[in-house]
Short mmCIF file of C-alpha atoms and ligand atoms in Angstrom, two decimals:
data_model
loop_
_atom_site.label_atom_id
_atom_site.label_comp_id
_atom_site.label_asym_id
_atom_site.label_seq_id
_atom_site.Cartn_x
_atom_site.Cartn_y
_atom_site.Cartn_z
CA MET Q 104 -0.19 -0.02 -0.05
CA ASN Q 105 1.15 3.40 -0.73
CA VAL Q 106 1.85 5.17 2.67
CA HIS Q 107 1.07 8.91 1.09
CA SER Q 108 -2.39 7.43 -0.05
CA THR Q 109 -3.31 7.03 3.38
CA GLN Q 110 -1.46 9.76 5.35
CA LYS Q 111 -4.60 12.08 5.81
CA ARG Q 112 -4.94 14.83 8.19
CA LEU Q 113 -7.71 14.97 10.66
CA PRO Q 114 -9.55 18.70 10.93
CA MET Q 115 -10.52 19.23 14.65
CA PHE Q 116 -13.43 21.39 14.72
CA SER Q 117 -15.36 23.21 17.68
CA PRO Q 118 -19.04 21.71 17.26
CA ALA Q 119 -20.37 24.45 19.73
CA THR Q 120 -18.59 27.43 17.52
CA GLY Q 121 -18.24 25.33 13.96
CA LYS Q 122 -14.98 26.99 13.90
CA GLN Q 123 -11.98 24.75 13.19
CA ILE Q 124 -9.59 24.61 16.12
CA GLY Q 125 -6.50 22.51 14.36
CA GLU Q 126 -5.51 19.45 12.38
CA ILE Q 127 -3.90 16.24 12.79
CA GLU Q 128 -1.94 14.04 11.35
CA GLU Q 129 -3.61 10.40 10.73
CA THR Q 130 -1.55 7.27 11.74
CA PRO Q 131 -0.67 5.38 8.51
CA LEU Q 132 -2.04 2.07 8.09
CA SER Q 133 1.10 1.13 6.96
CA GLU Q 134 2.32 1.31 10.51
CA VAL Q 135 0.02 -0.81 12.00
CA THR Q 136 2.81 -3.57 12.11
CA THR Q 137 5.55 -1.20 13.61
CA PHE Q 138 3.11 0.02 16.51
CA TYR Q 139 2.34 -3.87 17.29
CA GLU Q 140 6.14 -4.83 17.20
CA LYS Q 141 7.20 -1.74 19.15
CA GLY Q 142 4.19 -3.00 21.58
CA ARG Q 143 5.71 -6.65 22.23
CA SER Q 144 8.66 -5.48 22.77
CA ALA Q 145 7.95 -3.03 25.16
CA PHE Q 146 5.75 -5.94 26.86
CA GLN Q 147 8.83 -7.64 27.85
CA MET Q 148 10.03 -4.99 30.10
CA TRP Q 149 6.54 -3.44 31.47
CA SER Q 150 5.15 -6.66 32.28
CA ALA Q 151 8.73 -7.65 34.34
CA LEU Q 152 7.90 -4.54 36.38
CA SER Q 153 6.97 -5.00 39.83
CA ILE Q 154 3.34 -3.42 40.15
CA SER Q 155 4.53 -0.82 42.15
CA ASN Q 156 7.05 0.41 39.82
CA ARG Q 157 4.36 0.36 37.26
CA LEU Q 158 1.88 2.35 39.62
CA HIS Q 159 4.34 4.86 40.06
CA TYR Q 160 4.23 5.82 36.56
CA LEU Q 161 0.67 6.18 37.08
CA ARG Q 162 0.64 8.43 40.07
CA THR Q 163 2.79 10.49 37.80
CA LEU Q 164 0.44 10.85 35.06
CA LYS Q 165 -2.55 11.37 38.04
CA GLU Q 166 -0.60 14.23 39.42
CA TYR Q 167 0.55 15.89 36.18
CA MET Q 168 -3.04 15.61 35.06
CA ALA Q 169 -4.08 17.42 38.51
CA LEU Q 170 -1.97 20.32 38.16
CA HIS Q 171 -2.89 20.63 34.27
CA MET Q 172 -6.95 20.20 35.25
CA GLU Q 173 -8.23 23.54 33.31
CA GLU Q 174 -6.00 23.06 30.27
CA ILE Q 175 -7.79 19.69 29.88
CA ALA Q 176 -10.91 20.67 30.43
CA LYS Q 177 -11.20 23.78 28.01
CA THR Q 178 -9.39 21.14 25.38
CA ILE Q 179 -12.08 18.17 26.32
CA SER Q 180 -14.59 21.20 26.26
CA ASP Q 181 -13.34 22.91 22.86
CA ASN Q 182 -13.72 19.65 20.99
CA THR Q 183 -16.68 17.96 22.15
CA GLY Q 184 -18.83 21.28 22.81
CA LYS Q 185 -19.48 19.94 26.51
CA VAL Q 186 -19.80 22.79 29.07
CA LEU Q 187 -16.79 23.16 31.44
CA THR Q 188 -18.53 21.97 34.09
CA GLU Q 189 -18.89 18.66 32.88
CA ALA Q 190 -15.95 18.12 31.12
CA LEU Q 191 -14.07 18.48 34.75
CA VAL Q 192 -16.84 17.02 36.68
CA ALA Q 193 -17.99 13.98 34.46
CA ASP Q 194 -14.59 13.35 32.56
CA ILE Q 195 -11.90 14.54 34.04
CA MET Q 196 -13.13 13.88 37.85
CA PRO Q 197 -13.87 10.38 37.30
CA THR Q 198 -10.46 9.70 35.31
CA LEU Q 199 -8.36 10.95 38.08
CA ASP Q 200 -10.68 8.79 40.61
CA GLY Q 201 -10.40 6.12 38.55
CA ILE Q 202 -6.44 6.14 38.38
CA GLU Q 203 -6.44 6.75 42.32
CA HIS Q 204 -8.26 3.99 42.74
CA ILE Q 205 -6.23 1.64 40.76
CA CYS Q 206 -3.11 3.01 42.62
CA LYS Q 207 -5.11 1.88 45.41
CA HIS Q 208 -6.13 -1.57 45.04
CA ALA Q 209 -4.02 -2.83 42.08
CA GLU Q 210 -1.66 -4.65 44.30
CA LYS Q 211 -4.00 -6.38 46.13
CA GLY Q 212 -6.09 -7.63 43.32
CA LEU Q 213 -3.59 -8.73 41.17
CA LYS Q 214 -1.44 -10.35 43.69
CA ARG Q 215 -1.28 -14.29 43.87
CA LYS Q 216 -3.90 -15.63 45.38
CA THR Q 217 -4.11 -18.63 47.56
CA VAL Q 218 -6.94 -21.21 47.30
CA LYS Q 219 -8.10 -24.19 49.48
CA THR Q 220 -7.11 -27.55 47.68
CA PRO Q 221 -9.51 -30.26 48.17
CA LEU Q 222 -8.72 -33.68 50.11
CA LEU Q 223 -8.29 -35.68 47.16
CA LEU Q 224 -5.42 -33.61 46.36
CA MET Q 225 -3.90 -33.72 49.63
CA GLY Q 226 -0.41 -32.45 50.37
CA LYS Q 227 -0.73 -29.75 47.54
CA LYS Q 228 -0.65 -26.15 47.15
CA SER Q 229 -3.06 -23.98 44.95
CA PHE Q 230 -2.77 -20.57 43.68
CA ILE Q 231 -4.17 -18.54 41.01
CA GLU Q 232 -1.70 -15.95 39.46
CA TYR Q 233 -2.88 -12.70 37.34
CA MET Q 234 -0.59 -13.01 33.96
CA PRO Q 235 -1.06 -10.09 31.94
CA ARG Q 236 -2.41 -10.49 28.43
CA GLY Q 237 -0.01 -8.63 26.04
CA VAL Q 238 -0.49 -5.63 23.64
CA VAL Q 239 -3.90 -4.48 24.32
CA LEU Q 240 -6.15 -2.72 21.72
CA VAL Q 241 -8.27 0.45 23.33
CA ILE Q 242 -10.93 1.66 21.00
CA SER Q 243 -12.53 5.03 22.39
CA PRO Q 244 -15.49 6.89 21.59
CA TRP Q 245 -16.24 10.70 21.80
CA ASN Q 246 -18.57 11.20 24.28
CA TYR Q 247 -16.93 11.19 27.18
CA PRO Q 248 -13.57 11.11 25.39
CA LEU Q 249 -10.86 11.21 28.29
CA GLN Q 250 -12.47 8.85 30.68
CA LEU Q 251 -13.62 6.20 28.58
CA ALA Q 252 -9.90 5.99 27.15
CA MET Q 253 -8.02 6.48 29.94
CA VAL Q 254 -9.51 4.36 32.18
CA PRO Q 255 -9.13 1.47 30.45
CA VAL Q 256 -5.89 2.12 29.31
CA VAL Q 257 -4.75 2.75 33.07
CA SER Q 258 -6.16 -0.31 34.01
CA ALA Q 259 -4.29 -2.76 31.32
CA LEU Q 260 -1.16 -0.76 32.36
CA ALA Q 261 -1.66 -1.56 35.98
CA ALA Q 262 -1.84 -5.24 34.70
CA GLY Q 263 1.29 -5.06 33.00
CA ASN Q 264 0.19 -4.89 29.53
CA THR Q 265 1.44 -2.11 26.93
CA VAL Q 266 -1.44 -0.59 24.90
CA ILE Q 267 -2.10 0.98 21.68
CA LEU Q 268 -5.15 3.42 22.14
CA LYS Q 269 -7.37 4.68 19.20
CA PRO Q 270 -9.16 7.41 20.17
CA SER Q 271 -12.12 8.68 18.33
CA GLU Q 272 -12.02 10.44 15.55
CA ILE Q 273 -14.75 13.01 15.96
CA THR Q 274 -12.76 14.41 19.24
CA PRO Q 275 -9.11 14.22 17.95
CA LEU Q 276 -8.09 17.04 19.91
CA VAL Q 277 -8.59 15.29 23.06
CA GLY Q 278 -6.75 12.12 21.50
CA LYS Q 279 -4.01 14.25 20.96
CA CYS Q 280 -3.97 15.69 24.32
CA MET Q 281 -3.71 12.10 25.76
CA GLU Q 282 -1.09 10.87 23.99
CA GLU Q 283 0.60 14.43 25.31
CA LEU Q 284 -0.35 13.15 29.11
CA PHE Q 285 1.10 10.06 28.98
CA ALA Q 286 4.28 11.28 27.53
CA ALA Q 287 4.40 13.89 30.43
CA ALA Q 288 3.91 11.07 32.56
CA GLY Q 289 7.57 9.56 31.51
CA LEU Q 290 5.74 6.36 30.43
CA PRO Q 291 8.83 4.44 28.69
CA ASP Q 292 8.79 3.79 24.45
CA GLY Q 293 6.05 2.05 23.27
CA VAL Q 294 4.35 1.27 26.44
CA VAL Q 295 1.28 3.32 25.39
CA GLN Q 296 0.96 4.27 21.59
CA VAL Q 297 -1.96 6.32 20.18
CA ALA Q 298 -3.18 5.32 16.69
CA HIS Q 299 -5.17 8.56 15.39
CA GLY Q 300 -7.78 8.26 12.62
CA GLY Q 301 -11.33 7.15 11.88
CA LYS Q 302 -12.60 3.56 11.53
CA GLU Q 303 -10.36 2.48 8.85
CA VAL Q 304 -7.80 3.11 11.18
CA GLY Q 305 -9.58 1.55 13.92
CA ALA Q 306 -10.22 -1.53 11.56
CA ALA Q 307 -6.69 -2.01 10.58
CA PHE Q 308 -5.59 -2.40 14.23
CA THR Q 309 -8.49 -4.37 15.17
CA GLU Q 310 -6.84 -6.93 12.50
CA GLY Q 311 -3.13 -6.38 13.54
CA THR Q 312 -4.04 -8.94 15.90
CA PRO Q 313 -4.11 -7.40 19.78
CA ASP Q 314 -4.05 -9.84 22.76
CA TYR Q 315 -6.81 -8.02 23.99
CA ILE Q 316 -9.41 -5.51 22.50
CA PHE Q 317 -11.18 -3.03 24.73
CA PHE Q 318 -13.87 -1.27 22.82
CA THR Q 319 -16.41 1.57 23.82
CA GLY Q 320 -18.57 2.57 21.00
CA SER Q 321 -21.69 1.84 19.31
CA VAL Q 322 -23.60 -1.43 19.10
CA ARG Q 323 -22.86 -2.04 15.20
CA THR Q 324 -19.08 -1.22 15.39
CA GLY Q 325 -18.99 -3.22 18.70
CA LYS Q 326 -20.90 -6.20 16.56
CA ILE Q 327 -17.99 -5.58 13.61
CA ILE Q 328 -15.29 -5.75 16.06
CA GLN Q 329 -16.51 -9.23 17.93
CA GLU Q 330 -16.89 -10.74 14.51
CA VAL Q 331 -13.01 -10.02 13.51
CA ALA Q 332 -11.87 -10.86 16.91
CA ALA Q 333 -13.77 -14.15 17.13
CA LYS Q 334 -12.11 -15.12 13.58
CA LYS Q 335 -8.72 -14.99 15.63
CA LEU Q 336 -10.14 -15.69 19.08
CA ILE Q 337 -8.98 -12.74 20.33
CA PRO Q 338 -10.66 -11.87 23.92
CA THR Q 339 -12.53 -8.85 24.18
CA THR Q 340 -14.62 -6.27 26.28
CA LEU Q 341 -17.59 -4.44 24.65
CA GLU Q 342 -19.06 -1.19 26.19
CA LEU Q 343 -21.78 -0.53 24.10
CA GLY Q 344 -25.13 1.63 24.23
CA GLY Q 345 -28.10 1.89 26.25
CA LYS Q 346 -31.67 2.79 26.50
CA ASP Q 347 -31.67 3.60 30.39
CA PRO Q 348 -35.40 3.52 31.72
CA MET Q 349 -36.09 5.73 35.05
CA ILE Q 350 -38.91 4.61 37.11
CA VAL Q 351 -40.69 7.07 39.31
CA PHE Q 352 -43.27 5.75 41.67
CA GLU Q 353 -45.89 7.47 43.30
CA ASP Q 354 -44.29 8.10 46.50
CA ALA Q 355 -40.86 9.14 45.53
CA ASN Q 356 -39.52 12.63 46.35
CA LEU Q 357 -41.11 13.99 43.19
CA LYS Q 358 -39.48 17.64 43.47
CA ARG Q 359 -35.77 15.68 43.83
CA ALA Q 360 -36.95 12.93 40.78
CA ALA Q 361 -37.91 15.97 38.70
CA LYS Q 362 -34.48 17.43 38.99
CA GLY Q 363 -33.10 14.31 39.04
CA ALA Q 364 -34.66 13.55 35.52
CA VAL Q 365 -33.41 16.58 33.83
CA TRP Q 366 -30.37 16.07 34.80
CA ALA Q 367 -29.84 12.71 33.67
CA ALA Q 368 -31.47 13.18 30.16
CA PHE Q 369 -29.73 16.42 29.53
CA THR Q 370 -26.29 16.28 31.06
CA ASN Q 371 -23.85 15.95 28.36
CA SER Q 372 -26.91 17.50 25.81
CA GLY Q 373 -28.28 13.56 26.17
CA GLN Q 374 -25.11 11.90 24.89
CA VAL Q 375 -24.61 9.84 27.39
CA CYS Q 376 -25.16 5.76 26.93
CA MET Q 377 -26.36 5.70 31.03
CA SER Q 378 -28.37 8.94 30.33
CA ALA Q 379 -32.13 9.00 31.46
CA GLU Q 380 -33.98 8.01 28.11
CA ARG Q 381 -36.99 6.85 29.29
CA LEU Q 382 -39.02 8.26 31.80
CA TYR Q 383 -41.58 6.07 32.99
CA VAL Q 384 -44.23 7.62 35.96
CA GLN Q 385 -47.02 6.51 38.09
CA LYS Q 386 -50.18 7.78 36.67
CA THR Q 387 -51.51 9.16 40.05
CA VAL Q 388 -48.48 11.63 39.83
CA TYR Q 389 -47.78 11.68 36.04
CA HIS Q 390 -49.41 15.18 35.61
CA GLU Q 391 -47.61 16.69 38.35
CA PHE Q 392 -44.50 15.53 37.31
CA LEU Q 393 -44.92 16.34 34.25
CA GLN Q 394 -44.95 20.08 35.32
CA LEU Q 395 -42.25 19.92 37.61
CA VAL Q 396 -40.08 18.28 35.02
CA LYS Q 397 -41.24 21.48 32.44
CA LYS Q 398 -40.36 23.79 35.57
CA GLU Q 399 -37.37 22.86 36.00
CA MET Q 400 -36.24 23.07 32.31
CA GLU Q 401 -36.75 26.32 32.26
CA THR Q 402 -34.15 27.10 34.20
CA LEU Q 403 -31.55 25.45 32.25
CA LYS Q 404 -29.25 27.52 30.33
CA GLN Q 405 -27.41 26.40 27.03
CA GLY Q 406 -23.95 27.17 26.01
CA ILE Q 407 -20.47 26.66 26.44
CA ASP Q 408 -19.13 29.06 28.97
CA GLU Q 409 -18.41 28.28 32.80
CA ASN Q 410 -22.19 29.29 33.86
CA ALA Q 411 -23.66 27.11 30.89
CA ASP Q 412 -25.71 24.11 31.85
CA VAL Q 413 -26.43 22.24 28.66
CA GLY Q 414 -23.67 22.50 25.65
CA SER Q 415 -24.23 21.53 21.96
CA MET Q 416 -23.78 18.50 20.38
CA THR Q 417 -20.63 16.56 19.50
CA PHE Q 418 -20.92 15.36 16.18
CA PRO Q 419 -23.06 15.98 13.55
CA ALA Q 420 -24.22 12.92 12.09
CA GLN Q 421 -25.78 12.23 15.66
CA ILE Q 422 -27.97 15.13 15.07
CA GLN Q 423 -29.69 13.20 12.25
CA ILE Q 424 -30.20 10.16 14.07
CA VAL Q 425 -31.89 12.70 16.97
CA ARG Q 426 -34.15 14.47 14.12
CA GLU Q 427 -35.48 11.09 12.89
CA GLN Q 428 -36.68 9.82 15.95
CA LEU Q 429 -38.58 12.77 16.56
CA VAL Q 430 -40.00 13.11 13.10
CA GLU Q 431 -41.52 9.50 13.38
CA ALA Q 432 -42.43 10.06 17.11
CA LEU Q 433 -44.54 13.54 16.35
CA HIS Q 434 -45.88 11.81 13.01
CA ARG Q 435 -47.57 8.69 14.60
CA GLY Q 436 -49.20 11.16 17.28
CA ALA Q 437 -46.47 12.00 20.12
CA LYS Q 438 -46.79 15.51 21.63
CA LEU Q 439 -43.78 18.32 22.23
CA GLU Q 440 -44.12 19.16 25.84
CA ALA Q 441 -40.93 21.02 25.51
CA GLY Q 442 -38.80 21.50 22.76
CA LEU Q 443 -39.15 22.53 19.08
CA PRO Q 444 -40.30 20.17 16.13
CA PRO Q 445 -37.17 19.40 13.90
CA ASP Q 446 -37.84 21.73 11.03
CA GLN Q 447 -37.90 24.33 13.36
CA TRP Q 448 -34.73 23.95 14.74
CA LYS Q 449 -31.75 26.84 14.25
CA GLU Q 450 -28.57 25.80 12.20
CA GLY Q 451 -25.91 24.59 14.21
CA MET Q 452 -25.05 22.02 16.97
CA PHE Q 453 -27.33 23.27 20.14
CA LEU Q 454 -30.87 21.22 19.52
CA PRO Q 455 -33.65 22.54 21.77
CA ILE Q 456 -33.75 20.30 24.99
CA THR Q 457 -37.33 18.28 24.23
CA VAL Q 458 -39.65 16.37 26.31
CA LEU Q 459 -42.63 14.03 24.75
CA SER Q 460 -45.60 12.81 25.88
CA ASN Q 461 -48.07 10.46 24.23
CA VAL Q 462 -45.59 8.23 22.80
CA GLN Q 463 -46.17 4.34 22.07
CA HIS Q 464 -43.82 1.40 23.27
CA ASN Q 465 -42.48 0.62 19.58
CA MET Q 466 -41.28 3.74 18.34
CA LYS Q 467 -37.83 4.19 17.74
CA VAL Q 468 -37.63 6.80 20.49
CA ILE Q 469 -38.78 4.54 22.94
CA GLN Q 470 -36.60 1.12 21.52
CA GLU Q 471 -33.51 2.82 20.22
CA GLU Q 472 -30.72 5.00 21.44
CA THR Q 473 -31.17 8.32 21.21
CA PHE Q 474 -27.98 9.96 22.24
CA GLY Q 475 -29.01 13.25 22.30
CA PRO Q 476 -31.52 15.73 24.32
CA VAL Q 477 -34.86 14.16 24.19
CA LEU Q 478 -36.81 12.56 27.03
CA PRO Q 479 -40.16 11.05 26.41
CA ILE Q 480 -42.49 10.49 29.31
CA ILE Q 481 -44.84 7.45 29.91
CA PRO Q 482 -47.66 6.87 32.24
CA PHE Q 483 -47.36 3.37 34.31
CA GLU Q 484 -50.19 1.80 36.58
CA LYS Q 485 -48.32 -1.11 38.49
CA GLU Q 486 -45.19 -2.37 39.27
CA ASP Q 487 -45.15 -5.48 37.35
CA GLU Q 488 -46.41 -3.27 34.07
CA VAL Q 489 -43.49 -0.72 34.50
CA ILE Q 490 -40.63 -3.87 35.18
CA SER Q 491 -41.89 -5.14 32.26
CA LEU Q 492 -41.50 -2.36 30.09
CA ALA Q 493 -38.62 -1.51 31.61
CA ASN Q 494 -37.37 -4.37 30.46
CA ASP Q 495 -38.19 -4.78 26.92
CA THR Q 496 -35.74 -3.37 24.88
CA VAL Q 497 -32.46 -5.04 23.30
CA TYR Q 498 -30.16 -2.74 25.70
CA GLY Q 499 -29.61 -3.38 29.38
CA LEU Q 500 -26.53 -0.91 30.36
CA ASN Q 501 -28.17 1.29 33.53
CA ALA Q 502 -31.44 2.25 35.01
CA SER Q 503 -32.72 3.99 38.04
CA VAL Q 504 -35.70 3.50 40.49
CA TRP Q 505 -37.16 6.41 42.46
CA THR Q 506 -39.43 5.79 45.63
CA LYS Q 507 -39.20 6.24 48.92
CA ASP Q 508 -39.91 2.47 49.94
CA VAL Q 509 -36.51 1.15 50.13
CA LYS Q 510 -37.85 -2.70 50.35
CA LYS Q 511 -39.71 -1.99 46.96
CA ALA Q 512 -37.03 0.11 45.26
CA ARG Q 513 -34.57 -2.86 45.66
CA HIS Q 514 -37.08 -5.17 44.68
CA VAL Q 515 -37.63 -3.58 41.30
CA ALA Q 516 -33.73 -3.10 41.01
CA SER Q 517 -33.32 -7.01 41.37
CA LYS Q 518 -35.71 -7.61 38.50
CA LEU Q 519 -34.18 -5.25 36.14
CA VAL Q 520 -32.25 -6.80 33.39
CA SER Q 521 -29.42 -4.19 33.45
CA GLY Q 522 -25.50 -3.91 34.23
CA ALA Q 523 -26.57 -1.51 37.09
CA VAL Q 524 -29.17 0.47 38.66
CA VAL Q 525 -29.45 3.92 41.02
CA ILE Q 526 -32.03 3.87 43.35
CA ASN Q 527 -32.83 7.79 44.03
CA ASP Q 528 -30.17 9.07 42.01
CA ALA Q 529 -29.37 8.31 38.03
CA ILE Q 530 -26.11 7.51 36.33
CA VAL Q 531 -23.56 7.62 39.33
CA THR Q 532 -22.87 3.72 39.44
CA VAL Q 533 -20.20 4.60 36.73
CA ALA Q 534 -18.39 6.99 39.40
CA ASN Q 535 -17.86 4.18 42.10
CA HIS Q 536 -14.61 2.84 40.73
CA GLY Q 537 -15.62 -0.07 43.42
CA LEU Q 538 -18.27 -1.35 41.05
CA PRO Q 539 -18.26 -3.38 38.35
CA PHE Q 540 -19.17 -1.42 34.97
CA GLY Q 541 -20.73 -2.86 31.96
CA GLY Q 542 -23.75 -3.94 30.14
CA ALA Q 543 -26.36 -6.85 29.88
CA LYS Q 544 -27.96 -7.94 26.05
CA ASN Q 545 -26.85 -5.17 23.46
CA SER Q 546 -25.47 -3.04 26.02
CA GLY Q 547 -22.07 -5.42 25.88
CA ILE Q 548 -20.03 -7.96 27.25
CA GLY Q 549 -17.66 -7.87 29.91
CA ARG Q 550 -16.81 -5.50 32.86
CA TYR Q 551 -14.33 -3.02 33.86
CA HIS Q 552 -13.72 -0.78 37.20
CA GLY Q 553 -13.41 -2.56 40.60
CA ALA Q 554 -10.92 -5.32 40.83
CA ALA Q 555 -12.67 -7.40 38.07
CA GLY Q 556 -11.78 -4.35 35.83
CA LEU Q 557 -8.18 -5.12 36.48
CA ARG Q 558 -8.21 -8.83 36.24
CA ASN Q 559 -10.09 -8.71 32.84
CA PHE Q 560 -6.68 -7.69 31.55
CA CYS Q 561 -5.15 -10.67 32.91
CA HIS Q 562 -4.90 -14.54 32.10
CA GLU Q 563 -5.97 -15.93 35.03
CA LYS Q 564 -3.21 -18.74 35.87
CA SER Q 565 -4.01 -21.81 38.10
CA ILE Q 566 -0.96 -23.09 39.31
CA ILE Q 567 -1.05 -26.28 41.49
CA GLU Q 568 2.55 -26.92 43.44
CA ASP Q 569 3.68 -30.71 44.95
CA ASN Q 570 6.34 -30.67 47.14
CA GLY Q 571 7.98 -33.47 44.83
CA ARG Q 572 8.76 -35.87 47.59
CA LYS Q 573 6.52 -38.64 47.07
CA ASN Q 574 7.66 -40.82 44.49
CA THR Q 575 4.08 -41.40 42.85
CA GLU Q 576 0.05 -40.52 43.11
CA ILE Q 577 -2.94 -42.57 43.67
CA GLN Q 578 -4.32 -41.51 40.05
CA TRP Q 579 -1.30 -42.21 38.44
CA TYR Q 580 -0.59 -45.59 36.59
CA PRO Q 581 -0.73 -48.82 37.52
CA TYR Q 582 -4.70 -48.62 37.65
CA TYR Q 583 -4.20 -52.63 38.65
CA GLY Q 584 -6.65 -53.48 41.23
CA LYS Q 585 -7.31 -50.00 42.16
CA TYR Q 586 -11.03 -49.93 40.79
CA PRO Q 587 -12.73 -51.12 43.97
CA LEU Q 588 -10.38 -48.96 46.27
CA PHE Q 589 -11.03 -45.89 44.35
CA LEU Q 590 -14.94 -47.02 44.63
CA LYS Q 591 -14.76 -47.36 48.68
CA LEU Q 592 -12.50 -43.99 48.69
CA PHE Q 593 -15.08 -41.83 46.41
CA LYS Q 594 -18.13 -43.52 48.41
CA SER Q 595 -16.83 -42.33 52.11
CA TYR Q 596 -15.35 -38.92 50.47
CA PHE Q 597 -18.96 -37.93 48.99
CA LYS Q 598 -20.94 -39.06 52.02
CA PRO Q 599 -22.91 -36.01 53.94
CA ARG Q 600 -20.83 -36.73 56.92
CA LYS Q 601 -17.20 -37.70 55.68
CA ASP Q 602 -15.92 -40.97 57.37
CA MET Q 603 -12.13 -39.33 57.41
CA ILE Q 604 -10.58 -42.80 58.89
CA TYR Q 605 -11.83 -44.86 56.27
CA PHE Q 606 -11.02 -42.24 53.75
CA ALA Q 607 -7.40 -42.43 55.08
CA LYS Q 608 -7.26 -45.81 55.12
CA MET Q 609 -8.42 -46.12 51.45
CA TYR Q 610 -6.01 -43.64 50.39
CA LEU Q 611 -3.07 -45.33 52.12
CA GLN Q 612 -4.25 -48.62 50.42
CA LEU Q 613 -3.78 -46.98 46.80
CA LEU Q 614 -0.79 -45.27 47.45
CA LYS Q 615 0.84 -48.44 48.04
CA LYS Q 616 -0.98 -50.34 44.94
CA SER Q 617 0.85 -47.45 43.36
CA THR Q 618 4.32 -48.00 44.54
CA GLU Q 619 3.84 -52.16 44.63
CA LYS Q 620 4.08 -52.10 40.46
CA GLU Q 621 6.74 -49.70 40.71
CA ARG Q 622 8.83 -52.01 42.91
CA LYS Q 623 8.37 -54.96 40.23
P1 ADP T 279 -19.88 6.54 17.63
O1 ADP T 279 -20.89 6.15 16.40
O2 ADP T 279 -20.62 6.89 18.85
O3 ADP T 279 -18.51 7.63 17.18
P2 ADP T 279 -18.47 3.90 16.70
O4 ADP T 279 -18.82 2.78 16.98
O5 ADP T 279 -18.80 4.29 15.63
O6 ADP T 279 -19.23 5.18 17.88
O7 ADP T 279 -17.26 4.96 17.35
C1 ADP T 279 -16.20 4.26 18.47
C2 ADP T 279 -15.02 3.95 17.67
O8 ADP T 279 -14.46 3.14 17.33
C3 ADP T 279 -14.46 4.96 17.19
O9 ADP T 279 -12.84 5.47 18.00
C4 ADP T 279 -14.02 4.79 15.85
O10 ADP T 279 -13.35 5.39 15.29
C5 ADP T 279 -14.10 3.28 15.95
N1 ADP T 279 -14.57 2.35 14.97
C6 ADP T 279 -15.35 2.90 14.15
N2 ADP T 279 -16.08 1.75 13.36
C7 ADP T 279 -14.58 0.86 13.23
C8 ADP T 279 -14.25 -0.47 12.98
N3 ADP T 279 -14.93 -1.75 12.07
N4 ADP T 279 -13.27 -1.12 13.61
C9 ADP T 279 -12.65 -0.33 14.58
N5 ADP T 279 -12.95 0.70 15.18
C10 ADP T 279 -13.90 1.10 14.26
#
C-alpha cells in the first residue's frame, strides 16, 4: 500500500462554534505492524516491572493531570461542545478517581491468591496468578473522550500490558492531549502508543492481532469488532449503548426526581450511554411530575461558558439520528411538551431540550438509543407493568428507580435486566470505581472498574504445587486392583458426613498399590 495515500490529516472542529481549531496527522495504515512490534517489545520490559513500579508512572500521570486540570477541561470542552463544568466533573474527575482507585487497589487485586486445595489432592498447594495478556487495543468514543479512553488504558497498564489507544476521530484534540499526558508521565517508549484516525485505522488495528480488545462505542461497531476478534479468538470487552429507563413511583420525592430526570436526560446534551432515555411515571402523579420537569427545564441555560448547563451536540451525524426519531414520534402522534419540531430547529449544533408525551412503546424514540437531549415520558399503573416495559428493549446498561420505599426499590432493581441500577439517583454507578461497570444484552460484554476490571486484562493462571517428595500419586499408573479401592474411597468422601478414618485408610491402600507395582 502507498503510505502517502493513507497519510490523511484530520481536521479538528469546535462543535459549539463550528470553527476549525486545528489539524492532526492520521496514523498511516502501513504503521500498524510497527506499532504492534513496538508494543510487544515494550511488553517484555513493562510486564517484568513490579506492580508498584508500574503504579509509580500512573501516580505521576495523575499528579500531572491534576496540575493541568483547567487546560484539559478546555481541550475537552472545545472539542466536544460540552460545558466546562461537565468536562471537569464528568470526564476529568472520574478519570483521576479511576487512576487513584487503581493505584490503591491494584497490588492487592493482582497479587497471587491462595485457594483451598481439596482433600483428594492431599499435600498440594493451589494458587491463582494474574498474567498480563500482552498488547491491548483500546478503541474509544467521543462522548466522554477522556474517561472512556484513559480508564481502560490505565487498568491495562497497571495489570502489566502495553497499550495501543485508538481514540475517536470525532474528538482528535482530546486524542492528542492524551498522547501528551502519557508522554508527560514519562511512560517508557512503546508502553502506550496512540493511533490517530477514523474507522479504517480502528479496523486496521483490530486486524493487526492485538492480545485483547477493549472497545467502547456503538452496538453496530461492537458487533463488527466482535466478528473480527472471533475469527482470531481474540478476547474482548465491549461497552456499548443503552436505552436506560428511569422509573418514578408515586411515593418518590417528586421534586428531587424531577430535578434528577432533567439532569440525567440532558447532561452532555443526552449523549450519554447511561442517560435517562425513557421516563416512566406512575399515573397518579404523572401530570404533577410532568409540570415539575417542565418547570425545572426552564431554568437551564444552553451554551459553553463556565455557567452554562447544557452544551452543544458533538457529532453532526448524531443530530440526524435524533431528528429522525423525533420526526417519527411526532408523525405517529407524540406530543411535544417542551422543545421544537425538527423543522424549526436553528442551524448549528445546539438542539432544543425536548420532552415528549403520548409516545408508543414501539416507537424508535423508546426502542433505539437517541443519544440526544430528548426525554419521552410514559405513564404506568403497576409495578409489574413498569418492570416489563423497562426490560423490553434490546439494551440493559443502567436504570434508575425512584421511591421512598427501600424494599420496593430494591425489589424492582433486582428485577431489571441491567448492568447497573441506581436508587433515587441516576447514572452515578459509573462514578464508583469499586463497582463493576458494563452492560447486559446489547449493551455489551464484560466488565471493567473494580478488581474485575483489572483482572479482565490478565489471564488467570491456576497453579498447583506439589513438594515432589512422594514417588507417585494414587491416580497415576498402574490402575491394577485400584478400581474397587477408588469406589470405596469416593463413597466415603462424598458421604454427607465424611468418614475420614475410612478415607485415610483407602487413600493409603491406593498409594501402596501405586508403589507396589513400581517395585516389580
Ligand atoms: P460512535 O458512532 O458513537 O462514534 P462508533 O462505534 O462508530 O461510535 O465509534 C467508536 C470508536 O470505534 C471510534 O474510535 C471509531 O473510530 C471506531 N471504529 C468505528 N468503526 C470501526 C471499525 N470497523 N473497526 C474498528 N474501530 C472502529
